[in-house]
Amino acid sequence: AAGVIQSPRHLIKEKRETATLKCYPIPRHDTVYWYQQGPGQDPQFLISFYEKMQSDKGSIPDRFSAQQFSDYHSELNMSSLELGDSALYFCASSPLAGVDTQYFGPGTRLTVL
Amino acid sequence: DAKTTQPPSMDCAEGRAANLPCNHSTISGNEYVYWYRQIHSQGPQYIIHGLKNNETNEMASLIITEDRKSSTLILPHATLRDTAVYYCIVMGWSGGGADGLTFGKGTHLIIQP
């Protein structure tokens, strides 16, 4: 079965640079979620989109922004990167009709030097 | 969403049933109990969820007490590949929205050969 696709899988950036992470949900899933997992920590919810509109917001820094496009893929844009942004970033998707079960992608490992 | 309490770690012998407890004494009537797991650095994986009745799928069984204040996830025949952090998450029905999951500390289940 098709899964959530995230790209790139690994990304290395310098401090103060910008980064863009992409997420392609499972086909026919209209809802996308972003999570951040720092080293040794549990995943933390950042933001979600339902039918291309922002739905829920967690502890997403103001330096981060995200959007969902007409084909339902989503991008997480991070600017003025800091060392503390080094983390695993997971995207999840859920199917139509408000079903809440979330299916996670393999993650993007971001390293900020 | 109600808070959950899980033991930080548990051991289980391979081939035996693994029983993972979760306390959620402040759960309200419209909140579901979800279980996810995360194998080291992989994306969290949905296991099972329930409202008040016991549930079973190909991965596990979920037993919810009659007062709904606690639940137990049962992996009937644990294998080494079941070693992971298991998260019990309580959340209300989003009604078609896209609420983010709140991951607590979870239980690190270690399957011993």
Coordinates of N, CA, C and O in Angstrom, one line a residue, chain A residues 25-100:
Chain A
P25 N 1.0 13.2 0.8 CA 0.2 12.3 1.6 C -0.2 11.0 0.8 O 0.0 10.9 -0.4
I26 N -0.7 10.1 1.5 CA -1.3 8.9 0.9 C -2.4 9.3 0.0 O -3.2 10.2 0.3
P27 N -2.5 8.7 -1.2 CA -3.5 9.1 -2.2 C -4.9 9.1 -1.5 O -5.3 8.2 -0.7
R28 N -5.7 10.1 -1.8 CA -7.1 10.3 -1.3 C -7.1 10.7 0.1 O -8.2 10.8 0.7
H29 N -6.0 11.1 0.7 CA -5.9 11.7 2.0 C -5.9 13.2 1.9 O -5.0 13.7 1.1
D30 N -6.8 13.9 2.5 CA -6.9 15.3 2.3 C -6.3 16.1 3.5 O -6.4 17.3 3.5
T31 N -5.8 15.4 4.5 CA -5.4 16.1 5.7 C -3.9 15.8 6.0 O -3.5 14.6 5.9
V32 N -3.1 16.8 6.3 CA -1.7 16.6 6.5 C -1.3 17.3 7.9 O -1.8 18.3 8.2
Y33 N -0.4 16.6 8.6 CA 0.1 17.1 9.9 C 1.6 17.1 9.8 O 2.2 16.3 9.2
W34 N 2.2 18.1 10.6 CA 3.6 18.1 10.7 C 4.0 18.0 12.2 O 3.4 18.6 13.1
Y35 N 5.1 17.2 12.4 CA 5.6 17.0 13.8 C 7.1 17.2 13.8 O 7.8 16.9 12.8
Q36 N 7.6 17.6 14.9 CA 9.1 17.8 15.1 C 9.5 16.9 16.3 O 8.8 16.8 17.3
Q37 N 10.6 16.2 16.1 CA 11.1 15.3 17.2 C 12.6 15.6 17.4 O 13.4 15.2 16.6
G38 N 12.9 16.3 18.5 CA 14.3 16.6 18.8 C 15.0 15.4 19.4 O 14.3 14.4 19.7
P39 N 16.3 15.4 19.4 CA 17.1 14.3 19.9 C 16.6 13.8 21.3 O 16.5 14.7 22.2
G40 N 16.3 12.6 21.5 CA 15.8 12.1 22.8 C 14.5 12.6 23.3 O 14.1 12.3 24.4
Q41 N 13.7 13.2 22.4 CA 12.4 13.7 22.8 C 11.3 13.0 22.1 O 11.5 12.2 21.2
D42 N 10.1 13.3 22.5 CA 8.9 12.7 21.9 C 8.4 13.6 20.8 O 8.7 14.8 20.8
P43 N 7.7 13.1 19.8 CA 7.2 14.0 18.7 C 6.3 15.1 19.3 O 5.5 14.8 20.2
Q44 N 6.5 16.2 18.6 CA 5.7 17.4 19.1 C 5.0 17.9 17.8 O 5.6 18.2 16.8
F45 N 3.7 18.1 18.0 CA 2.8 18.6 16.9 C 3.2 20.1 16.5 O 3.3 20.9 17.4
L46 N 3.3 20.3 15.2 CA 3.5 21.7 14.8 C 2.3 22.3 14.2 O 1.9 23.4 14.6
I47 N 1.7 21.7 13.2 CA 0.6 22.4 12.4 C -0.1 21.3 11.6 O 0.5 20.3 11.2
S48 N -1.3 21.6 11.2 CA -2.0 20.7 10.3 C -2.9 21.4 9.3 O -3.2 22.6 9.5
F49 N -3.2 20.7 8.2 CA -4.0 21.3 7.2 C -5.1 20.3 6.8 O -4.9 19.1 6.7
Y50 N -6.3 20.9 6.6 CA -7.4 20.1 6.1 C -8.0 20.8 4.9 O -8.4 21.9 5.0
E51 N -8.1 20.0 3.8 CA -8.6 20.6 2.6 C -7.9 22.0 2.3 O -8.6 23.0 1.9
K52 N -6.6 22.0 2.4 CA -5.8 23.1 2.0 C -5.9 24.3 2.9 O -5.3 25.3 2.7
M53 N -6.6 24.2 4.0 CA -6.7 25.3 5.0 C -6.1 24.8 6.3 O -6.2 23.7 6.7
Q54 N -5.4 25.8 6.9 CA -4.8 25.5 8.2 C -5.9 25.1 9.2 O -6.9 25.7 9.3
S55 N -5.7 24.0 9.9 CA -6.7 23.5 10.8 C -6.4 23.6 12.3 O -7.1 24.1 13.1
D56 N -5.2 23.1 12.7 CA -4.8 23.1 14.1 C -3.3 23.6 14.1 O -2.6 23.4 13.2
K57 N -3.0 24.2 15.2 CA -1.6 24.8 15.3 C -1.1 24.4 16.7 O -1.8 24.5 17.7
G58 N 0.1 23.9 16.7 CA 0.8 23.5 17.9 C 1.9 24.5 18.2 O 1.8 25.7 18.0
S59 N 3.0 24.0 18.6 CA 4.1 24.8 19.0 C 5.1 25.1 17.9 O 6.2 24.8 17.9
I60 N 4.5 25.7 16.8 CA 5.3 26.0 15.7 C 5.9 27.4 15.8 O 5.3 28.3 16.1
P61 N 7.3 27.5 15.7 CA 7.9 28.8 15.8 C 7.4 29.7 14.7 O 7.1 29.3 13.6
D62 N 7.5 31.0 15.0 CA 7.1 32.0 14.0 C 8.0 32.0 12.7 O 7.6 32.4 11.7
R63 N 9.2 31.4 12.9 CA 10.1 31.3 11.8 C 9.7 30.2 10.8 O 10.3 30.1 9.7
F64 N 8.8 29.4 11.2 CA 8.3 28.3 10.4 C 7.0 28.7 9.7 O 6.1 29.3 10.4
S65 N 6.8 28.3 8.5 CA 5.5 28.4 7.9 C 5.2 27.1 7.1 O 6.1 26.4 6.7
A66 N 4.0 26.9 6.8 CA 3.6 25.7 6.0 C 2.4 26.0 5.2 O 1.6 26.9 5.5
Q67 N 2.2 25.2 4.2 CA 1.0 25.3 3.4 C 0.7 24.0 2.7 O 1.6 23.1 2.6
Q68 N -0.6 23.8 2.3 CA -1.0 22.6 1.6 C -1.4 23.1 0.2 O -2.2 24.0 0.1
F69 N -1.0 22.4 -0.8 CA -1.3 22.8 -2.2 C -2.5 22.0 -2.7 O -3.1 21.2 -2.1
S70 N -2.9 22.4 -4.0 CA -4.1 21.9 -4.6 C -4.0 20.4 -4.8 O -5.1 19.7 -4.8
D71 N -2.8 19.8 -4.9 CA -2.7 18.4 -5.0 C -2.6 17.7 -3.7 O -2.3 16.5 -3.6
Y72 N -2.8 18.4 -2.6 CA -2.7 18.0 -1.2 C -1.3 17.8 -0.6 O -1.2 17.5 0.5
H73 N -0.3 18.0 -1.5 CA 1.0 17.9 -0.8 C 1.2 19.1 0.0 O 0.6 20.1 -0.2
S74 N 2.2 19.0 0.9 CA 2.4 20.1 1.9 C 3.9 20.4 1.9 O 4.7 19.5 1.7
E75 N 4.2 21.6 2.2 CA 5.6 22.0 2.4 C 5.7 22.8 3.7 O 4.9 23.6 4.1
L76 N 6.8 22.5 4.4 CA 7.2 23.2 5.7 C 8.4 24.0 5.4 O 9.4 23.5 5.0
N77 N 8.3 25.3 5.5 CA 9.3 26.2 5.3 C 9.9 26.7 6.6 O 9.2 27.2 7.5
M78 N 11.2 26.6 6.7 CA 11.9 27.1 8.0 C 13.0 28.1 7.6 O 13.8 27.8 6.8
S79 N 12.9 29.2 8.2 CA 13.8 30.3 7.9 C 14.7 30.6 9.2 O 14.3 30.2 10.3
S80 N 15.8 31.3 9.0 CA 16.7 31.7 10.1 C 17.0 30.5 11.0 O 16.8 30.6 12.2
L81 N 17.4 29.4 10.3 CA 17.6 28.2 11.1 C 18.5 28.4 12.3 O 19.5 29.1 12.2
E82 N 18.2 27.7 13.4 CA 19.0 27.7 14.6 C 19.5 26.3 14.9 O 18.9 25.3 14.4
L83 N 20.5 26.2 15.7 CA 21.0 24.8 16.0 C 19.9 23.9 16.6 O 19.9 22.7 16.3
G84 N 19.1 24.6 17.4 CA 18.0 23.8 18.1 C 16.9 23.3 17.1 O 16.0 22.5 17.5
D85 N 17.0 23.7 15.9 CA 16.0 23.2 14.9 C 16.4 21.8 14.4 O 15.6 21.2 13.6
S86 N 17.6 21.4 14.7 CA 18.1 20.0 14.3 C 17.1 19.0 14.9 O 17.0 18.9 16.2
A87 N 16.5 18.2 14.1 CA 15.5 17.3 14.6 C 15.0 16.4 13.4 O 15.4 16.6 12.3
L88 N 14.2 15.4 13.8 CA 13.5 14.7 12.8 C 12.1 15.4 12.6 O 11.5 15.8 13.6
Y89 N 11.7 15.6 11.4 CA 10.4 16.2 11.0 C 9.6 15.1 10.3 O 9.9 14.6 9.3
F90 N 8.5 14.8 11.0 CA 7.5 13.9 10.4 C 6.3 14.5 9.9 O 5.8 15.5 10.4
C91 N 5.9 14.0 8.8 CA 4.6 14.4 8.2 C 3.7 13.2 8.3 O 4.1 12.0 8.3
A92 N 2.4 13.4 8.6 CA 1.4 12.4 8.6 C 0.2 12.8 7.8 O 0.0 14.0 7.6
S93 N -0.6 11.8 7.4 CA -1.8 12.2 6.7 C -2.9 11.3 7.2 O -2.7 10.3 7.8
S94 N -4.1 11.8 7.0 CA -5.3 11.0 7.4 C -6.4 11.1 6.3 O -6.4 12.1 5.5
P95 N -7.2 10.1 6.2 CA -8.1 10.1 5.0 C -9.3 11.0 5.1 O -9.4 11.8 6.1
L96 N -10.2 11.0 4.2 CA -11.3 11.9 4.1 C -12.3 11.6 5.3 O -12.2 10.7 6.1
A97 N -13.3 12.5 5.4 CA -14.4 12.3 6.3 C -14.0 12.4 7.7 O -14.7 11.8 8.6
G98 N -12.9 13.2 8.0 CA -12.6 13.5 9.4 C -12.1 12.3 10.2 O -12.2 12.3 11.4
V99 N -11.7 11.2 9.6 CA -11.1 10.1 10.3 C -9.8 10.5 10.9 O -9.0 11.1 10.3
D100 N -9.6 10.3 12.2 CA -8.5 10.9 12.9 C -7.2 10.1 12.9 O -6.2 10.5 13.3

